[in-house]
Amino acid sequence: MSSISDVWSVANNIIRSGRMILNEKLKPLGLSSAEANILLQLITVGDMVRQEDIVEQLDVSKPAVSRALDILEHKGFVTRERDLSDKRACLVMLTPRANAAASLLKETYEQIVKIAEAGLVAEDTAVFVAVFQKVSDNFTMYRTDTAKRSR
């Protein structure tokens, strides 16, 4: 029988190993997994997104997103401009370099999923996703409830 420490250990290994494999596969693009996650989000949902929206969508801290965007801007993958409707906000836009790398970036993430799914049948994957979604929902609900109680 598995204990919660086994679950925690396995989940941590999945995240850590996935990130390490992703970082290795992203070397040809000169990207880290943190930078690639932001790029993939922008490629998927479209650019001209406020920096604050990226923080919310990816559930990553403002300083971490800001640092990653600084690096992505330096590497020529994104640009940032002030939002004309809200001068305090910045809009993040993909550059032609990011658009050119989009298919390779998506392909890299698809490779990671294929590695993770090796030896699994579709039903196993569906159950895995459903269980992890429920755990994710539980954590989100707990965080939301805790934040409400602390106000």
Tab-separated table of N, CA and C in Angstrom:
chain	number	residue	atom	x	y	z
A	1	MET	N	0.837	-1.192	0.000
A	1	MET	CA	0.000	0.000	0.000
A	1	MET	C	0.881	1.254	0.000
A	2	SER	N	0.523	2.210	-0.801
A	2	SER	CA	1.304	3.438	-0.920
A	2	SER	C	0.904	4.427	0.160
A	3	SER	N	1.901	5.151	0.639
A	3	SER	CA	1.636	6.208	1.607
A	3	SER	C	1.661	7.547	0.881
A	4	ILE	N	1.241	8.576	1.585
A	4	ILE	CA	1.246	9.902	0.977
A	4	ILE	C	2.678	10.332	0.642
A	5	SER	N	3.652	9.848	1.426
A	5	SER	CA	5.044	10.208	1.099
A	5	SER	C	5.470	9.557	-0.216
A	6	ASP	N	4.932	8.354	-0.523
A	6	ASP	CA	5.220	7.728	-1.816
A	6	ASP	C	4.637	8.563	-2.951
A	7	VAL	N	3.405	9.007	-2.770
A	7	VAL	CA	2.746	9.836	-3.789
A	7	VAL	C	3.543	11.121	-3.986
A	8	TRP	N	3.927	11.752	-2.885
A	8	TRP	CA	4.684	13.004	-2.960
A	8	TRP	C	6.013	12.780	-3.674
A	9	SER	N	6.686	11.701	-3.339
A	9	SER	CA	7.973	11.387	-3.947
A	9	SER	C	7.839	11.149	-5.453
A	10	VAL	N	6.835	10.369	-5.836
A	10	VAL	CA	6.622	10.077	-7.262
A	10	VAL	C	6.250	11.351	-8.020
A	11	ALA	N	5.347	12.150	-7.459
A	11	ALA	CA	4.937	13.389	-8.126
A	11	ALA	C	6.133	14.327	-8.285
A	12	ASN	N	6.949	14.430	-7.248
A	12	ASN	CA	8.139	15.277	-7.314
A	12	ASN	C	9.095	14.771	-8.393
A	13	ASN	N	9.277	13.456	-8.477
A	13	ASN	CA	10.169	12.889	-9.494
A	13	ASN	C	9.634	13.139	-10.904
A	14	ILE	N	8.326	13.028	-11.079
A	14	ILE	CA	7.728	13.305	-12.391
A	14	ILE	C	8.044	14.736	-12.813
A	15	ILE	N	7.818	15.671	-11.921
A	15	ILE	CA	8.037	17.082	-12.245
A	15	ILE	C	9.521	17.346	-12.494
A	16	ARG	N	10.378	16.860	-11.592
A	16	ARG	CA	11.816	17.098	-11.708
A	16	ARG	C	12.387	16.450	-12.967
A	17	SER	N	12.060	15.187	-13.190
A	17	SER	CA	12.578	14.481	-14.366
A	17	SER	C	12.050	15.094	-15.651
A	18	GLY	N	10.775	15.428	-15.668
A	18	GLY	CA	10.193	16.059	-16.851
A	18	GLY	C	10.888	17.366	-17.178
A	19	ARG	N	11.161	18.159	-16.141
A	19	ARG	CA	11.844	19.443	-16.345
A	19	ARG	C	13.264	19.218	-16.858
A	20	MET	N	13.965	18.224	-16.308
A	20	MET	CA	15.341	17.946	-16.747
A	20	MET	C	15.381	17.489	-18.212
A	21	ILE	N	14.461	16.596	-18.583
A	21	ILE	CA	14.398	16.124	-19.974
A	21	ILE	C	14.035	17.286	-20.895
A	22	LEU	N	13.068	18.085	-20.473
A	22	LEU	CA	12.643	19.233	-21.275
A	22	LEU	C	13.807	20.209	-21.458
A	23	ASN	N	14.536	20.509	-20.381
A	23	ASN	CA	15.686	21.419	-20.497
A	23	ASN	C	16.714	20.891	-21.491
A	24	GLU	N	16.955	19.586	-21.451
A	24	GLU	CA	17.920	18.977	-22.384
A	24	GLU	C	17.430	19.116	-23.830
A	25	LYS	N	16.147	18.842	-24.067
A	25	LYS	CA	15.598	18.902	-25.417
A	25	LYS	C	15.483	20.341	-25.934
A	26	LEU	N	15.429	21.308	-25.019
A	26	LEU	CA	15.294	22.711	-25.413
A	26	LEU	C	16.633	23.387	-25.717
A	27	LYS	N	17.736	22.714	-25.435
A	27	LYS	CA	19.060	23.321	-25.661
A	27	LYS	C	19.237	23.852	-27.081
A	28	PRO	N	18.784	23.111	-28.123
A	28	PRO	CA	18.965	23.658	-29.481
A	28	PRO	C	18.263	25.003	-29.702
A	29	LEU	N	17.204	25.259	-28.932
A	29	LEU	CA	16.498	26.536	-29.050
A	29	LEU	C	17.085	27.595	-28.118
A	30	GLY	N	17.972	27.180	-27.227
A	30	GLY	CA	18.550	28.117	-26.267
A	30	GLY	C	17.566	28.561	-25.206
A	31	LEU	N	16.638	27.670	-24.848
A	31	LEU	CA	15.592	28.010	-23.882
A	31	LEU	C	15.639	27.098	-22.661
A	32	SER	N	15.229	27.640	-21.527
A	32	SER	CA	15.007	26.824	-20.335
A	32	SER	C	13.545	26.412	-20.320
A	33	SER	N	13.203	25.468	-19.463
A	33	SER	CA	11.807	25.036	-19.370
A	33	SER	C	10.906	26.180	-18.910
A	34	ALA	N	11.398	27.019	-18.010
A	34	ALA	CA	10.588	28.150	-17.534
A	34	ALA	C	10.286	29.123	-18.678
A	35	GLU	N	11.289	29.404	-19.490
A	35	GLU	CA	11.098	30.299	-20.634
A	35	GLU	C	10.178	29.659	-21.668
A	36	ALA	N	10.389	28.373	-21.913
A	36	ALA	CA	9.581	27.664	-22.908
A	36	ALA	C	8.124	27.568	-22.478
A	37	ASN	N	7.877	27.403	-21.177
A	37	ASN	CA	6.487	27.344	-20.694
A	37	ASN	C	5.750	28.639	-21.014
A	38	ILE	N	6.427	29.755	-20.832
A	38	ILE	CA	5.808	31.046	-21.146
A	38	ILE	C	5.596	31.173	-22.651
A	39	LEU	N	6.605	30.813	-23.437
A	39	LEU	CA	6.458	30.886	-24.897
A	39	LEU	C	5.318	30.000	-25.386
A	40	LEU	N	5.265	28.767	-24.872
A	40	LEU	CA	4.204	27.857	-25.294
A	40	LEU	C	2.834	28.436	-24.950
A	41	GLN	N	2.709	29.044	-23.789
A	41	GLN	CA	1.445	29.677	-23.396
A	41	GLN	C	1.069	30.780	-24.380
A	42	LEU	N	2.047	31.613	-24.733
A	42	LEU	CA	1.783	32.707	-25.672
A	42	LEU	C	1.449	32.178	-27.064
A	43	ILE	N	2.132	31.125	-27.479
A	43	ILE	CA	1.867	30.524	-28.788
A	43	ILE	C	0.476	29.902	-28.803
A	44	THR	N	0.091	29.287	-27.701
A	44	THR	CA	-1.190	28.580	-27.613
A	44	THR	C	-2.375	29.539	-27.508
A	45	VAL	N	-2.278	30.534	-26.616
A	45	VAL	CA	-3.419	31.427	-26.384
A	45	VAL	C	-3.336	32.703	-27.201
A	46	GLY	N	-2.197	32.930	-27.825
A	46	GLY	CA	-2.021	34.145	-28.601
A	46	GLY	C	-1.249	35.175	-27.799
A	47	ASP	N	-0.543	36.030	-28.515
A	47	ASP	CA	0.228	37.037	-27.804
A	47	ASP	C	-0.595	38.305	-27.626
A	48	MET	N	0.061	39.402	-27.339
A	48	MET	CA	-0.586	40.642	-26.925
A	48	MET	C	-1.305	40.396	-25.601
A	49	VAL	N	-0.606	39.694	-24.720
A	49	VAL	CA	-1.136	39.327	-23.416
A	49	VAL	C	-0.452	40.182	-22.361
A	50	ARG	N	-1.231	40.625	-21.396
A	50	ARG	CA	-0.638	41.385	-20.300
A	50	ARG	C	0.253	40.470	-19.462
A	51	GLN	N	1.350	41.025	-18.986
A	51	GLN	CA	2.287	40.260	-18.170
A	51	GLN	C	1.571	39.657	-16.957
A	52	GLU	N	0.664	40.385	-16.363
A	52	GLU	CA	-0.086	39.904	-15.203
A	52	GLU	C	-0.950	38.701	-15.555
A	53	ASP	N	-1.439	38.658	-16.785
A	53	ASP	CA	-2.254	37.515	-17.218
A	53	ASP	C	-1.405	36.252	-17.318
A	54	ILE	N	-0.162	36.394	-17.728
A	54	ILE	CA	0.742	35.241	-17.793
A	54	ILE	C	0.964	34.692	-16.385
A	55	VAL	N	1.160	35.583	-15.429
A	55	VAL	CA	1.331	35.181	-14.033
A	55	VAL	C	0.132	34.347	-13.591
A	56	GLU	N	-1.045	34.843	-13.898
A	56	GLU	CA	-2.284	34.155	-13.504
A	56	GLU	C	-2.466	32.833	-14.241
A	57	GLN	N	-2.269	32.840	-15.548
A	57	GLN	CA	-2.492	31.641	-16.360
A	57	GLN	C	-1.549	30.511	-15.990
A	58	LEU	N	-0.299	30.837	-15.696
A	58	LEU	CA	0.695	29.815	-15.404
A	58	LEU	C	0.877	29.577	-13.907
A	59	ASP	N	0.244	30.419	-13.092
A	59	ASP	CA	0.350	30.313	-11.637
A	59	ASP	C	1.815	30.309	-11.204
A	60	VAL	N	2.529	31.315	-11.722
A	60	VAL	CA	3.940	31.502	-11.412
A	60	VAL	C	4.067	32.903	-10.813
A	61	SER	N	5.034	33.088	-9.932
A	61	SER	CA	5.174	34.384	-9.264
A	61	SER	C	5.495	35.498	-10.259
A	62	LYS	N	5.109	36.719	-9.889
A	62	LYS	CA	5.405	37.886	-10.726
A	62	LYS	C	6.903	38.051	-10.977
A	63	PRO	N	7.739	37.929	-9.929
A	63	PRO	CA	9.182	38.073	-10.186
A	63	PRO	C	9.728	37.006	-11.133
A	64	ALA	N	9.238	35.766	-11.022
A	64	ALA	CA	9.723	34.691	-11.901
A	64	ALA	C	9.328	34.959	-13.348
A	65	VAL	N	8.098	35.401	-13.570
A	65	VAL	CA	7.648	35.717	-14.930
A	65	VAL	C	8.421	36.906	-15.466
A	66	SER	N	8.625	37.906	-14.648
A	66	SER	CA	9.367	39.086	-15.080
A	66	SER	C	10.795	38.726	-15.485
A	67	ARG	N	11.475	37.894	-14.679
A	67	ARG	CA	12.841	37.465	-15.010
A	67	ARG	C	12.865	36.676	-16.321
A	68	ALA	N	11.909	35.733	-16.457
A	68	ALA	CA	11.865	34.917	-17.678
A	68	ALA	C	11.592	35.789	-18.899
A	69	LEU	N	10.714	36.769	-18.758
A	69	LEU	CA	10.418	37.656	-19.889
A	69	LEU	C	11.618	38.541	-20.221
A	70	ASP	N	12.364	38.972	-19.203
A	70	ASP	CA	13.592	39.733	-19.463
A	70	ASP	C	14.542	38.910	-20.326
A	71	ILE	N	14.695	37.643	-19.963
A	71	ILE	CA	15.597	36.754	-20.705
A	71	ILE	C	15.068	36.498	-22.109
A	72	LEU	N	13.751	36.220	-22.213
A	72	LEU	CA	13.146	35.973	-23.533
A	72	LEU	C	13.262	37.201	-24.425
A	73	GLU	N	13.136	38.371	-23.844
A	73	GLU	CA	13.274	39.606	-24.615
A	73	GLU	C	14.728	39.758	-25.074
A	74	HIS	N	15.670	39.500	-24.179
A	74	HIS	CA	17.094	39.578	-24.515
A	74	HIS	C	17.450	38.581	-25.630
A	75	LYS	N	16.828	37.400	-25.612
A	75	LYS	CA	17.098	36.368	-26.617
A	75	LYS	C	16.331	36.610	-27.917
A	76	GLY	N	15.455	37.604	-27.923
A	76	GLY	CA	14.741	37.962	-29.145
A	76	GLY	C	13.464	37.174	-29.402
A	77	PHE	N	12.885	36.554	-28.375
A	77	PHE	CA	11.655	35.775	-28.552
A	77	PHE	C	10.384	36.589	-28.286
A	78	VAL	N	10.501	37.632	-27.456
A	78	VAL	CA	9.331	38.461	-27.148
A	78	VAL	C	9.743	39.926	-27.102
A	79	THR	N	8.731	40.764	-27.221
A	79	THR	CA	8.896	42.189	-26.949
A	79	THR	C	7.798	42.578	-25.975
A	80	ARG	N	8.028	43.670	-25.280
A	80	ARG	CA	7.019	44.190	-24.352
A	80	ARG	C	6.780	45.657	-24.649
A	81	GLU	N	5.509	46.011	-24.587
A	81	GLU	CA	5.115	47.415	-24.778
A	81	GLU	C	4.111	47.777	-23.704
A	82	ARG	N	4.063	49.056	-23.381
A	82	ARG	CA	3.057	49.527	-22.429
A	82	ARG	C	1.671	49.363	-23.035
A	83	ASP	N	0.734	48.944	-22.224
A	83	ASP	CA	-0.666	48.806	-22.642
A	83	ASP	C	-1.256	50.211	-22.704
A	84	LEU	N	-1.754	50.599	-23.857
A	84	LEU	CA	-2.289	51.947	-24.017
A	84	LEU	C	-3.513	52.191	-23.151
A	85	SER	N	-4.250	51.127	-22.830
A	85	SER	CA	-5.449	51.283	-21.994
A	85	SER	C	-5.116	51.276	-20.498
A	86	ASP	N	-3.912	50.824	-20.140
A	86	ASP	CA	-3.478	50.798	-18.745
A	86	ASP	C	-1.968	50.968	-18.735
A	87	LYS	N	-1.518	52.178	-18.527
A	87	LYS	CA	-0.094	52.518	-18.642
A	87	LYS	C	0.780	51.745	-17.647
A	88	ARG	N	0.169	51.184	-16.592
A	88	ARG	CA	0.952	50.414	-15.621
A	88	ARG	C	1.252	49.012	-16.131
A	89	ALA	N	0.482	48.541	-17.094
A	89	ALA	CA	0.605	47.162	-17.577
A	89	ALA	C	1.456	47.088	-18.845
A	90	CYS	N	2.107	45.934	-19.013
A	90	CYS	CA	2.881	45.659	-20.226
A	90	CYS	C	2.203	44.555	-21.018
A	91	LEU	N	2.194	44.720	-22.340
A	91	LEU	CA	1.712	43.671	-23.229
A	91	LEU	C	2.923	42.913	-23.761
A	92	VAL	N	2.810	41.603	-23.770
A	92	VAL	CA	3.890	40.747	-24.253
A	92	VAL	C	3.510	40.250	-25.638
A	93	MET	N	4.448	40.388	-26.574
A	93	MET	CA	4.203	39.975	-27.948
A	93	MET	C	5.316	39.061	-28.438
A	94	LEU	N	4.933	38.078	-29.229
A	94	LEU	CA	5.904	37.172	-29.834
A	94	LEU	C	6.610	37.869	-30.986
A	95	THR	N	7.863	37.541	-31.168
A	95	THR	CA	8.636	38.072	-32.290
A	95	THR	C	8.631	37.042	-33.426
A	96	PRO	N	9.102	37.439	-34.600
A	96	PRO	CA	9.229	36.457	-35.683
A	96	PRO	C	10.103	35.258	-35.279
A	97	ARG	N	11.115	35.492	-34.439
A	97	ARG	CA	11.956	34.375	-33.977
A	97	ARG	C	11.128	33.369	-33.182
A	98	ALA	N	10.232	33.844	-32.318
A	98	ALA	CA	9.372	32.949	-31.535
A	98	ALA	C	8.413	32.197	-32.448
A	99	ASN	N	7.844	32.901	-33.400
A	99	ASN	CA	6.916	32.246	-34.336
A	99	ASN	C	7.625	31.177	-35.161
A	100	ALA	N	8.882	31.438	-35.518
A	100	ALA	CA	9.651	30.452	-36.284
A	100	ALA	C	9.963	29.216	-35.438
A	101	ALA	N	10.101	29.403	-34.132
A	101	ALA	CA	10.431	28.289	-33.237
A	101	ALA	C	9.190	27.560	-32.721
A	102	ALA	N	8.006	28.074	-33.017
A	102	ALA	CA	6.763	27.539	-32.438
A	102	ALA	C	6.555	26.058	-32.718
A	103	SER	N	6.740	25.632	-33.952
A	103	SER	CA	6.475	24.223	-34.266
A	103	SER	C	7.481	23.308	-33.578
A	104	LEU	N	8.739	23.712	-33.508
A	104	LEU	CA	9.752	22.915	-32.812
A	104	LEU	C	9.464	22.867	-31.309
A	105	LEU	N	9.003	23.965	-30.766
A	105	LEU	CA	8.664	24.018	-29.342
A	105	LEU	C	7.490	23.083	-29.027
A	106	LYS	N	6.446	23.156	-29.847
A	106	LYS	CA	5.295	22.258	-29.649
A	106	LYS	C	5.711	20.802	-29.791
A	107	GLU	N	6.532	20.527	-30.773
A	107	GLU	CA	7.028	19.164	-31.012
A	107	GLU	C	7.819	18.653	-29.799
A	108	THR	N	8.602	19.521	-29.196
A	108	THR	CA	9.388	19.147	-28.019
A	108	THR	C	8.470	18.754	-26.865
A	109	TYR	N	7.425	19.536	-26.631
A	109	TYR	CA	6.480	19.202	-25.560
A	109	TYR	C	5.735	17.903	-25.879
A	110	GLU	N	5.420	17.687	-27.148
A	110	GLU	CA	4.766	16.432	-27.537
A	110	GLU	C	5.681	15.237	-27.288
A	111	GLN	N	6.986	15.412	-27.512
A	111	GLN	CA	7.952	14.342	-27.223
A	111	GLN	C	7.958	14.010	-25.727
A	112	ILE	N	7.892	15.028	-24.892
A	112	ILE	CA	7.875	14.820	-23.437
A	112	ILE	C	6.641	14.019	-23.044
A	113	VAL	N	5.504	14.350	-23.624
A	113	VAL	CA	4.271	13.611	-23.328
A	113	VAL	C	4.402	12.160	-23.787
A	114	LYS	N	4.987	11.933	-24.959
A	114	LYS	CA	5.175	10.563	-25.455
A	114	LYS	C	6.095	9.762	-24.541
A	115	ILE	N	7.136	10.399	-24.040
A	115	ILE	CA	8.027	9.723	-23.093
A	115	ILE	C	7.239	9.339	-21.844
A	116	ALA	N	6.439	10.251	-21.337
A	116	ALA	CA	5.650	10.000	-20.126
A	116	ALA	C	4.614	8.895	-20.341
A	117	GLU	N	4.047	8.823	-21.544
A	117	GLU	CA	2.981	7.852	-21.825
A	117	GLU	C	3.495	6.475	-22.239
A	118	ALA	N	4.801	6.310	-22.375
A	118	ALA	CA	5.361	5.027	-22.827
A	118	ALA	C	4.882	3.892	-21.917
A	119	GLY	N	4.349	2.849	-22.538
A	119	GLY	CA	3.883	1.681	-21.788
A	119	GLY	C	2.506	1.823	-21.182
A	120	LEU	N	1.874	2.954	-21.383
A	120	LEU	CA	0.526	3.167	-20.858
A	120	LEU	C	-0.500	3.001	-21.968
A	121	VAL	N	-1.655	2.499	-21.607
A	121	VAL	CA	-2.768	2.475	-22.547
A	121	VAL	C	-3.561	3.759	-22.348
A	122	ALA	N	-4.390	4.090	-23.316
A	122	ALA	CA	-5.146	5.349	-23.270
A	122	ALA	C	-5.960	5.477	-21.990
A	123	GLU	N	-6.508	4.381	-21.523
A	123	GLU	CA	-7.321	4.423	-20.297
A	123	GLU	C	-6.467	4.809	-19.087
A	124	ASP	N	-5.218	4.288	-19.034
A	124	ASP	CA	-4.317	4.648	-17.935
A	124	ASP	C	-4.053	6.152	-17.940
A	125	THR	N	-3.794	6.672	-19.113
A	125	THR	CA	-3.522	8.101	-19.227
A	125	THR	C	-4.733	8.913	-18.806
A	126	ALA	N	-5.913	8.502	-19.224
A	126	ALA	CA	-7.145	9.209	-18.860
A	126	ALA	C	-7.354	9.200	-17.348
A	127	VAL	N	-7.125	8.053	-16.719
A	127	VAL	CA	-7.287	7.954	-15.265
A	127	VAL	C	-6.241	8.827	-14.570
A	128	PHE	N	-5.003	8.767	-15.033
A	128	PHE	CA	-3.929	9.571	-14.465
A	128	PHE	C	-4.290	11.046	-14.510
A	129	VAL	N	-4.710	11.511	-15.668
A	129	VAL	CA	-5.071	12.926	-15.825
A	129	VAL	C	-6.248	13.273	-14.915
A	130	ALA	N	-7.249	12.408	-14.851
A	130	ALA	CA	-8.420	12.676	-14.010
A	130	ALA	C	-8.034	12.758	-12.531
A	131	VAL	N	-7.190	11.853	-12.089
A	131	VAL	CA	-6.768	11.862	-10.680
A	131	VAL	C	-5.942	13.118	-10.394
A	132	PHE	N	-4.999	13.424	-11.248
A	132	PHE	CA	-4.179	14.612	-11.018
A	132	PHE	C	-5.008	15.887	-11.122
A	133	GLN	N	-6.017	15.903	-11.987
A	133	GLN	CA	-6.898	17.070	-12.075
A	133	GLN	C	-7.667	17.244	-10.770
A	134	LYS	N	-8.135	16.146	-10.203
A	134	LYS	CA	-8.858	16.209	-8.931
A	134	LYS	C	-7.944	16.718	-7.821
A	135	VAL	N	-6.716	16.216	-7.770
A	135	VAL	CA	-5.752	16.685	-6.773
A	135	VAL	C	-5.488	18.177	-6.973
A	136	SER	N	-5.291	18.590	-8.221
A	136	SER	CA	-5.073	19.997	-8.534
A	136	SER	C	-6.260	20.844	-8.090
A	137	ASP	N	-7.467	20.385	-8.380
A	137	ASP	CA	-8.677	21.098	-7.965
A	137	ASP	C	-8.756	21.208	-6.445
A	138	ASN	N	-8.394	20.116	-5.750
A	138	ASN	CA	-8.411	20.131	-4.280
A	138	ASN	C	-7.451	21.184	-3.740
A	139	PHE	N	-6.237	21.230	-4.306
A	139	PHE	CA	-5.265	22.221	-3.865
A	139	PHE	C	-5.751	23.636	-4.157
A	140	THR	N	-6.313	23.853	-5.332
A	140	THR	CA	-6.825	25.177	-5.694
A	140	THR	C	-7.938	25.597	-4.745
A	141	MET	N	-8.856	24.683	-4.462
A	141	MET	CA	-9.960	24.985	-3.551
A	141	MET	C	-9.422	25.313	-2.151
A	142	TYR	N	-8.468	24.546	-1.688
A	142	TYR	CA	-7.873	24.794	-0.372
A	142	TYR	C	-7.211	26.168	-0.330
A	143	ARG	N	-6.412	26.485	-1.365
A	143	ARG	CA	-5.741	27.789	-1.404
A	143	ARG	C	-6.738	28.929	-1.448
A	144	THR	N	-7.795	28.762	-2.235
A	144	THR	CA	-8.826	29.790	-2.346
A	144	THR	C	-9.530	29.979	-1.013
A	145	ASP	N	-9.912	28.873	-0.374
A	145	ASP	CA	-10.594	28.948	0.919
A	145	ASP	C	-9.693	29.560	1.985
A	146	THR	N	-8.424	29.200	1.982
A	146	THR	CA	-7.466	29.718	2.951
A	146	THR	C	-7.285	31.229	2.743
A	147	ALA	N	-7.193	31.646	1.502
A	147	ALA	CA	-7.030	33.075	1.194
A	147	ALA	C	-8.258	33.860	1.655
A	148	LYS	N	-9.458	33.301	1.458
A	148	LYS	CA	-10.688	33.977	1.894
A	148	LYS	C	-10.740	34.110	3.404
A	149	ARG	N	-10.328	33.046	4.119
A	149	ARG	CA	-10.368	33.057	5.586
A	149	ARG	C	-9.362	34.050	6.169
A	150	SER	N	-8.256	34.282	5.452
A	150	SER	CA	-7.218	35.166	5.990
A	150	SER	C	-7.518	36.640	5.760
A	151	ARG	N	-8.558	36.936	5.029
A	151	ARG	CA	-8.909	38.358	4.772
A	151	ARG	C	-9.618	38.964	5.929
